[in-house]
Tab-separated table of N, CA, C and O in Angstrom:
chain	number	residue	atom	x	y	z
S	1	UNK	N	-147.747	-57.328	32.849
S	1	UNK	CA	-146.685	-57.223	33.835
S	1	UNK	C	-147.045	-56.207	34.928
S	1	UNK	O	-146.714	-56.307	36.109
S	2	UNK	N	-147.865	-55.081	34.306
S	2	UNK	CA	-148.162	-54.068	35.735
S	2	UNK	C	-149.144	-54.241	36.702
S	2	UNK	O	-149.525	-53.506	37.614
S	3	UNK	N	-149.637	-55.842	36.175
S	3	UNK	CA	-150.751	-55.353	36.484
S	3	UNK	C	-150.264	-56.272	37.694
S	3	UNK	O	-150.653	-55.982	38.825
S	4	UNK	N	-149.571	-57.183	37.530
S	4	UNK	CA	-148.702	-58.958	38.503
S	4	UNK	C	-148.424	-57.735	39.280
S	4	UNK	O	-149.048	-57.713	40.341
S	5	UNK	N	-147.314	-56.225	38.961
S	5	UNK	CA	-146.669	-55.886	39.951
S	5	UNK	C	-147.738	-54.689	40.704
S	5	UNK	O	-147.009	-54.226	41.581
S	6	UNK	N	-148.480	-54.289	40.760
S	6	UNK	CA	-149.407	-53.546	41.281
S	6	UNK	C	-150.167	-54.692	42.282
S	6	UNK	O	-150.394	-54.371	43.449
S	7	UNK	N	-150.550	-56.031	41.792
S	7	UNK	CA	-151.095	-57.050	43.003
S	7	UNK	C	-150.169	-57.516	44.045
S	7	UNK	O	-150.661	-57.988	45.070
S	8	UNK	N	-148.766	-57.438	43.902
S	8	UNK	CA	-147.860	-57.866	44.470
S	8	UNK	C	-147.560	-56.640	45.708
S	8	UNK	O	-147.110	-56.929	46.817
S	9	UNK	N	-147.965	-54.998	45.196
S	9	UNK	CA	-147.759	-53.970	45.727
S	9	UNK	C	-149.241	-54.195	47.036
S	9	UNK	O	-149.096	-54.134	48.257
S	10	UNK	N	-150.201	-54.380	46.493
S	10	UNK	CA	-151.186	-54.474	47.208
S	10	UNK	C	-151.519	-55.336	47.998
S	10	UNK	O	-152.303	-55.112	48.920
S	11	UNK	N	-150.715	-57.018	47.661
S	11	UNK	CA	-150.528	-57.701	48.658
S	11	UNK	C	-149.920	-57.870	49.787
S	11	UNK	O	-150.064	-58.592	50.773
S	12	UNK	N	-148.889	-56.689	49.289
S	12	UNK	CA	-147.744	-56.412	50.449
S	12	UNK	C	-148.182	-55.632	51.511
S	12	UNK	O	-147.701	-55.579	52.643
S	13	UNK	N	-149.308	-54.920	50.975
S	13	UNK	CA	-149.508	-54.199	52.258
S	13	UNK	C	-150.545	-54.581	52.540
S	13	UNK	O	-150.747	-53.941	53.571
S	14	UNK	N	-151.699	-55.390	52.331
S	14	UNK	CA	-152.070	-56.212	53.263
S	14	UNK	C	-151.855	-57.232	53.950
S	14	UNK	O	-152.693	-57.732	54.701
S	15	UNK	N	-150.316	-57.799	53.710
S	15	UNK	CA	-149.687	-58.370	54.859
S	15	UNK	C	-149.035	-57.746	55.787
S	15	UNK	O	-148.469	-58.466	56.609
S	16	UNK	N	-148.936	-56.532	55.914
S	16	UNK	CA	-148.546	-55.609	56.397
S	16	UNK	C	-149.700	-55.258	57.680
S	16	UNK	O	-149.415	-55.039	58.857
S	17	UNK	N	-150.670	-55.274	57.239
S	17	UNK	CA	-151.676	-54.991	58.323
S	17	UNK	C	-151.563	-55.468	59.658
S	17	UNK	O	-150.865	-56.390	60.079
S	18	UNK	N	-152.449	-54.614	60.349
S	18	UNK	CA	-152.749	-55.426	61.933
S	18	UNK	C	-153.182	-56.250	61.870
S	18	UNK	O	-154.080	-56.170	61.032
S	19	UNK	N	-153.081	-57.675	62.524
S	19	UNK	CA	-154.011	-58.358	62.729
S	19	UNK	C	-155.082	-58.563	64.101
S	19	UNK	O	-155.990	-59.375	64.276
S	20	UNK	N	-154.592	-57.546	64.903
S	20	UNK	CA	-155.316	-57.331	66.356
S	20	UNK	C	-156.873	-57.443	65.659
S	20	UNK	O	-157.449	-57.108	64.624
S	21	UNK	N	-157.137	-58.112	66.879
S	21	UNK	CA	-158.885	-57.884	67.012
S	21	UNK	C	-159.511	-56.582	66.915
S	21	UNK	O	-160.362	-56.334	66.061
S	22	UNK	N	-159.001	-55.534	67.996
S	22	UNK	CA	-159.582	-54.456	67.853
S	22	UNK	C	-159.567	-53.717	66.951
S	22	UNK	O	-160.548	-52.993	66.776
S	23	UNK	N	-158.291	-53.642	65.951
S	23	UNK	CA	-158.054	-52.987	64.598
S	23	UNK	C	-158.816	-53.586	63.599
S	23	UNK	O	-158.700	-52.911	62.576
S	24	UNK	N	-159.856	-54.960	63.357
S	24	UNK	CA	-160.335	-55.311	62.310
S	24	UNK	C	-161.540	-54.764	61.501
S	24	UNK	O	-161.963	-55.142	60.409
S	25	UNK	N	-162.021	-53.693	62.388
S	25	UNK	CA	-163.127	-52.878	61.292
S	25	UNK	C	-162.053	-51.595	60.440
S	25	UNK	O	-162.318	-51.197	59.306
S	26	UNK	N	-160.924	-51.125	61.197
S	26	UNK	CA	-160.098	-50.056	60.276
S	26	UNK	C	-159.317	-51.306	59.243
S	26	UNK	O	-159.422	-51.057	58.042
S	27	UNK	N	-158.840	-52.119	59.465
S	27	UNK	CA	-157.936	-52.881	58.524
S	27	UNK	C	-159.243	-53.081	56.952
S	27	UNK	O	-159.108	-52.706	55.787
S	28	UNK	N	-160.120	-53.633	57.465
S	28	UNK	CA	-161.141	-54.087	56.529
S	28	UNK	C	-161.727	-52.990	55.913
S	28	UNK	O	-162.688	-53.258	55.192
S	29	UNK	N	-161.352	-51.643	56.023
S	29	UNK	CA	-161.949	-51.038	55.121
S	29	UNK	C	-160.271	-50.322	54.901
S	29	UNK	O	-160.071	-50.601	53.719
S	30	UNK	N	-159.602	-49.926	55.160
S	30	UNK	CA	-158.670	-49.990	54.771
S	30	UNK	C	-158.274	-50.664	53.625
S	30	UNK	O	-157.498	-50.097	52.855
S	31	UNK	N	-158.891	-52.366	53.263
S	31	UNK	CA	-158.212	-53.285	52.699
S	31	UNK	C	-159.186	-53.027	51.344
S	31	UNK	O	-158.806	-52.840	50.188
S	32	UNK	N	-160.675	-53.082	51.903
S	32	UNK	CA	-161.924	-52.454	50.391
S	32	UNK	C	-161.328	-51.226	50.076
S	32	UNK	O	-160.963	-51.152	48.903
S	33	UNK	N	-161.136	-50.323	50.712
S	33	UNK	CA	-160.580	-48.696	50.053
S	33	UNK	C	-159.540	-48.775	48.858
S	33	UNK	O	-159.718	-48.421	47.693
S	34	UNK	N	-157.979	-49.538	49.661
S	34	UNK	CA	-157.151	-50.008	48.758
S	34	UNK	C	-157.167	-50.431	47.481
S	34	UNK	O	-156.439	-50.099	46.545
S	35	UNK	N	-158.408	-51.488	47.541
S	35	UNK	CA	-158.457	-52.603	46.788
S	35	UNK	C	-159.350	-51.635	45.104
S	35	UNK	O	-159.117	-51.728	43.899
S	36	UNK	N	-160.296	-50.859	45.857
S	36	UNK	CA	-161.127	-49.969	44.846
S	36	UNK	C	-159.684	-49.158	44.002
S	36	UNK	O	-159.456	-49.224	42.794
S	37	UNK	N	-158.829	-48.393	45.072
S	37	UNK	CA	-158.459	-46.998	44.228
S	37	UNK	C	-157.290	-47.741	43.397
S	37	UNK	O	-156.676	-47.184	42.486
S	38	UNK	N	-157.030	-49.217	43.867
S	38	UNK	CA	-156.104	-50.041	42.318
S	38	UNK	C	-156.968	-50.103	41.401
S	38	UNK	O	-156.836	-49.699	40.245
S	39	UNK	N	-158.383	-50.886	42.139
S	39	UNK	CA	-158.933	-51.180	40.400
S	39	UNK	C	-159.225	-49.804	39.690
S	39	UNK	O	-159.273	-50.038	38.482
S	40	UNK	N	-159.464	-48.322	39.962
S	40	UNK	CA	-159.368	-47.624	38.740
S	40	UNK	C	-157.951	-46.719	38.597
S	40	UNK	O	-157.790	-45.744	37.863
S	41	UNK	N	-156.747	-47.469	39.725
S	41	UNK	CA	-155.728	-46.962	38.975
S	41	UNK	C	-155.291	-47.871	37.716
S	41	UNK	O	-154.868	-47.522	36.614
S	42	UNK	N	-155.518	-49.066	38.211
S	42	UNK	CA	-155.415	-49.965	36.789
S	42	UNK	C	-156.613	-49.722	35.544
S	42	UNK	O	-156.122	-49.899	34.429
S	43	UNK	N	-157.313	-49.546	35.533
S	43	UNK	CA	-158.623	-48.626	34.747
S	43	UNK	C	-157.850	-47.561	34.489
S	43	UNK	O	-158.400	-47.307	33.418
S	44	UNK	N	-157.002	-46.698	34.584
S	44	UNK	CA	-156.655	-45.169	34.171
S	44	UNK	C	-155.368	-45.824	33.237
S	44	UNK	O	-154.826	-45.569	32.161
S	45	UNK	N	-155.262	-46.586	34.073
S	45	UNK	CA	-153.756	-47.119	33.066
S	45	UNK	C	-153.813	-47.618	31.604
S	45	UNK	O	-153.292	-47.263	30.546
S	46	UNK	N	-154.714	-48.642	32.013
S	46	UNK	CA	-155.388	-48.909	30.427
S	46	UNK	C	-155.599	-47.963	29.432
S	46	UNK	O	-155.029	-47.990	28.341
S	47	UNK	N	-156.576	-46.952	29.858
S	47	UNK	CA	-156.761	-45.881	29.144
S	47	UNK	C	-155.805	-45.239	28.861
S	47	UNK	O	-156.017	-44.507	27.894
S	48	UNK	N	-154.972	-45.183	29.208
S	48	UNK	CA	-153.988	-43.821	28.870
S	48	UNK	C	-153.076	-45.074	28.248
S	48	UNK	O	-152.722	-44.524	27.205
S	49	UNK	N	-152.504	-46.312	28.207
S	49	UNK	CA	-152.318	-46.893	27.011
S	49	UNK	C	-152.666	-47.878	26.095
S	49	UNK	O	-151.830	-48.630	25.593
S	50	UNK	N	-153.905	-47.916	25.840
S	50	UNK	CA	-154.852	-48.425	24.916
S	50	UNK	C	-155.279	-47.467	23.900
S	50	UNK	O	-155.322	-46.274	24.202
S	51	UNK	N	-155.708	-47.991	22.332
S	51	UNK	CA	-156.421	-46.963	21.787
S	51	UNK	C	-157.644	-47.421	21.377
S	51	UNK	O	-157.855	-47.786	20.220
S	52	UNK	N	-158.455	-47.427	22.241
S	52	UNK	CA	-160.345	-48.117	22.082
S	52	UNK	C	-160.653	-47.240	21.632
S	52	UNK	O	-160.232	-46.088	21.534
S	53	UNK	N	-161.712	-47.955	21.216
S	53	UNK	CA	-162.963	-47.187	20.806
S	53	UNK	C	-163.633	-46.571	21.617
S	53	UNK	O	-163.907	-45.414	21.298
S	54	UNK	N	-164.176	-47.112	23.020
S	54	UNK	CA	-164.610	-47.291	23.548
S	54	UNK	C	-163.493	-47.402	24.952
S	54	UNK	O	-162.715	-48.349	25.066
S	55	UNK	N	-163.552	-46.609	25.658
S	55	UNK	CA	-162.431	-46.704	26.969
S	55	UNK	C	-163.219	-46.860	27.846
S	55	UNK	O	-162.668	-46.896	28.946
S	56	UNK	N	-164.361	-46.980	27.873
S	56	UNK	CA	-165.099	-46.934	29.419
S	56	UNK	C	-164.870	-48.734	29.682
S	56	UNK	O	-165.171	-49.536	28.797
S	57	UNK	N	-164.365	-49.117	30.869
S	57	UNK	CA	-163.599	-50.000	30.991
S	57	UNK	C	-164.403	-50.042	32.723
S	57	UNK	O	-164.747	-49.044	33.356
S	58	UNK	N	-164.566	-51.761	33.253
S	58	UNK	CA	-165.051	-51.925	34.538
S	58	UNK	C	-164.500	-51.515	35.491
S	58	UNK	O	-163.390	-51.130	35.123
S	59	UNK	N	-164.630	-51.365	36.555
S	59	UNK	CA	-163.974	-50.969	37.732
S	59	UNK	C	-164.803	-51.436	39.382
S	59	UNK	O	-165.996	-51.170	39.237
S	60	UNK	N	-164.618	-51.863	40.441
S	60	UNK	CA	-165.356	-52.263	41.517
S	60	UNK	C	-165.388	-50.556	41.778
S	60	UNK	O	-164.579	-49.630	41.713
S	61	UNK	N	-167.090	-50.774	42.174
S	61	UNK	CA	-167.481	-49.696	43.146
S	61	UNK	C	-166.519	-48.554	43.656
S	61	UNK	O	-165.395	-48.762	44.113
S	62	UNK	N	-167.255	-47.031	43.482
S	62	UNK	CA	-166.046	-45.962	44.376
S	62	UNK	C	-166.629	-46.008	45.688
S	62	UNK	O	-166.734	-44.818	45.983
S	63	UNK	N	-166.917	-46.452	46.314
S	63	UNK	CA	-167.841	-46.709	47.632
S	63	UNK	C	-166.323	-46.144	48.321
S	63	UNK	O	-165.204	-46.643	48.210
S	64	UNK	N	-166.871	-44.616	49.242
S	64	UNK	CA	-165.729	-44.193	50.303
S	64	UNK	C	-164.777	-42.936	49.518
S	64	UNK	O	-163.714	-42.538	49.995
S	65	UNK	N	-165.382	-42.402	48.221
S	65	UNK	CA	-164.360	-41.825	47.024
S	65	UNK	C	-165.426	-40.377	47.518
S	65	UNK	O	-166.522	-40.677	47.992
S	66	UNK	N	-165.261	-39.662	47.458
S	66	UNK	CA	-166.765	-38.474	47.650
S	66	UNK	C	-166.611	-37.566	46.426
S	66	UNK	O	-165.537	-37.247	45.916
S	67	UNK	N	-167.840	-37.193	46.025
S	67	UNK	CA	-168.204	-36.603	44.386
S	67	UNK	C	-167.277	-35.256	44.132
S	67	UNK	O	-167.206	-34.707	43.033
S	68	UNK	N	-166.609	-34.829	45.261
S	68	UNK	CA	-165.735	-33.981	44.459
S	68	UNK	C	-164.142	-34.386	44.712
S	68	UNK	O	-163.342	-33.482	44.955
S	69	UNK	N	-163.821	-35.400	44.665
S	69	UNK	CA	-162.697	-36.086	44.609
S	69	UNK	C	-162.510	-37.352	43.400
S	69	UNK	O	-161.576	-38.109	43.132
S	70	UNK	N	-163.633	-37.198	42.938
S	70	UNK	CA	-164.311	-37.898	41.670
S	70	UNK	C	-164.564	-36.805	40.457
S	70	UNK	O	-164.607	-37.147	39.275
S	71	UNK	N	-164.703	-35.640	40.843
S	71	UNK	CA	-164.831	-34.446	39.923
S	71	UNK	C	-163.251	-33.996	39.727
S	71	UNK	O	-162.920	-33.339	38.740
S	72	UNK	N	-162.400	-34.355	40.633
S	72	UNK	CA	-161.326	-33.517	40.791
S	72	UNK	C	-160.559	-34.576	39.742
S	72	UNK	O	-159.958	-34.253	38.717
S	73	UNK	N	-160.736	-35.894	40.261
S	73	UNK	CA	-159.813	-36.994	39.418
S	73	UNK	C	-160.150	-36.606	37.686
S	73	UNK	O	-159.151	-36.288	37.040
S	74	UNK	N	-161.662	-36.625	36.840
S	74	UNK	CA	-162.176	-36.463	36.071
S	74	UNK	C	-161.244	-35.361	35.263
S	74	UNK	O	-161.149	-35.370	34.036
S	75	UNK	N	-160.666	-34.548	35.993
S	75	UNK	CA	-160.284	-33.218	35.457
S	75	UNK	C	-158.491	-33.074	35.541
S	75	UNK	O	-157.911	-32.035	35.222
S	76	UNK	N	-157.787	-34.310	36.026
S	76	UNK	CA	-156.950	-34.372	36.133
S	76	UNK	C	-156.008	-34.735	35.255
S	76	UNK	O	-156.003	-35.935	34.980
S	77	UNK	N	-154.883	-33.784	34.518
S	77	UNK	CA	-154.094	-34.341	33.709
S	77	UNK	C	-153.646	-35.558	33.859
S	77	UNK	O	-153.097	-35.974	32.839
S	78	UNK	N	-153.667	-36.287	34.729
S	78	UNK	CA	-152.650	-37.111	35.198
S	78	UNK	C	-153.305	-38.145	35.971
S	78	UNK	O	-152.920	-38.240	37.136
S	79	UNK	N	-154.327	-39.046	35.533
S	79	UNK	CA	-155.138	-39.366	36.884
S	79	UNK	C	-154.593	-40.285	37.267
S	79	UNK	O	-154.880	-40.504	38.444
S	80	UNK	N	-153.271	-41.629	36.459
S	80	UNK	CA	-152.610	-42.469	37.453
S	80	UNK	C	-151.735	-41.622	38.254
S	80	UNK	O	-151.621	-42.056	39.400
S	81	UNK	N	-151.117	-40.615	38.034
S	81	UNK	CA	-150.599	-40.140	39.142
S	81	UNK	C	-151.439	-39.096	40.427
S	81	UNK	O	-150.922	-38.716	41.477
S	82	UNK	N	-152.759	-38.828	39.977
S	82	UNK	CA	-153.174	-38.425	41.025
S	82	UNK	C	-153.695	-39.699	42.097
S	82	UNK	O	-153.981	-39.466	43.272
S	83	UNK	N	-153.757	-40.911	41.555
S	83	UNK	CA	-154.411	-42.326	41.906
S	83	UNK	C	-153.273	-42.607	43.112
S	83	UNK	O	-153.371	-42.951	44.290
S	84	UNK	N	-152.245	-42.316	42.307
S	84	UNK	CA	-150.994	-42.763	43.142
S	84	UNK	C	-150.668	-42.333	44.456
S	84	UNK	O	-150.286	-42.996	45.421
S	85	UNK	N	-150.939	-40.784	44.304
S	85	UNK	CA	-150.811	-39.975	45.434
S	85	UNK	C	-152.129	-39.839	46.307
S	85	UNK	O	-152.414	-38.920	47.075
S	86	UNK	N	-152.926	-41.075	45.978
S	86	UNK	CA	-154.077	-41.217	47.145
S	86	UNK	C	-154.181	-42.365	47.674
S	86	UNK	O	-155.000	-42.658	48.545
S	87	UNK	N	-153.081	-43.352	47.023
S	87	UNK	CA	-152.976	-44.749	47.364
S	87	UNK	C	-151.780	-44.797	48.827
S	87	UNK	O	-151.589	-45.612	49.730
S	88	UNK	N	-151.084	-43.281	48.399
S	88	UNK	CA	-149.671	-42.985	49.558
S	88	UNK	C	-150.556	-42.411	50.167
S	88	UNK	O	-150.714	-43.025	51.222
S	89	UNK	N	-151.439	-41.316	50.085
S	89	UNK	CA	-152.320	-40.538	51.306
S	89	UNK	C	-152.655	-41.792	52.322
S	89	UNK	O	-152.155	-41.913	53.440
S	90	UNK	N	-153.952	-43.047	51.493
S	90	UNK	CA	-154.362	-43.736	52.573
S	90	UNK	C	-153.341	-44.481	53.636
S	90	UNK	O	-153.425	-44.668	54.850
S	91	UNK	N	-152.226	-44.865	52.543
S	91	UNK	CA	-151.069	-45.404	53.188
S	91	UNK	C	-150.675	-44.868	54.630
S	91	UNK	O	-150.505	-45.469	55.691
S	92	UNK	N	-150.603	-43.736	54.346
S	92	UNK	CA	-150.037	-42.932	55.937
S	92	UNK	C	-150.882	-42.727	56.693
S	92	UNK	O	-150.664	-42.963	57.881
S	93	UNK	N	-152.062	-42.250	56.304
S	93	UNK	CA	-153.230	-42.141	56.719
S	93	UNK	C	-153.288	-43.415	57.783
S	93	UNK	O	-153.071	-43.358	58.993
S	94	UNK	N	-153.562	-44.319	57.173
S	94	UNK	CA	-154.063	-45.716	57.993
S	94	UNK	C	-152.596	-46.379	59.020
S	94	UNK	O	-152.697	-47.247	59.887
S	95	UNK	N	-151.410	-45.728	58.631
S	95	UNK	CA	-150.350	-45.817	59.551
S	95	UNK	C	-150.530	-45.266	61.236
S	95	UNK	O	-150.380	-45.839	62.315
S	96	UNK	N	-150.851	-44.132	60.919
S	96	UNK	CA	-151.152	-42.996	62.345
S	96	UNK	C	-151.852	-43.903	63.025
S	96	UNK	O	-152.316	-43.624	64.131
């Protein structure tokens, strides 16, 4: 079920986008950025309710994530909610 409503969240805001010509290199990475920091918020989710053996679980590329924002997540009590509050950063971010 979270996972239908997290694609539904992410579809929404790429219908949301510009579709201007000139905006299509920010929309398109905008849309890969997005698309990455779901797949390991859905990856954190799992983990935190699954009990594997084994949690290391797939995820698309951090391509655009930089190694100490990857060190910082690693160390984070909370990493769907730090996921969350970078999914609202880009959000506004890519609003301006």
């Amino acid at each position: 079920q979270i996972r239908g409503e997290w694609f539904n969240a992410t579809s929404s805001l790429f219908s949301f986008c510009s579709h201007k010509e000139e905006n299509a290199e920010e929309v398109e990475k905008f849309k890969q950025f997005l698309t990455r920091l779901m797949s390991l918020l859905y990856c954190s989710a799992l983990q935190q309710v699954c009990d594997l053996e084994d949690d290391s679980l797939e995820i698309l590329e951090m391509t655009g994530v930089d190694a100490k924002s990857i060190m910082h997540l690693r160390g984070s009590p909370d990493r769907c909610e730090t996921l969350l509050q970078w999914v609202q950063r880009l959000i506004m971010e890519s609003h301006t």
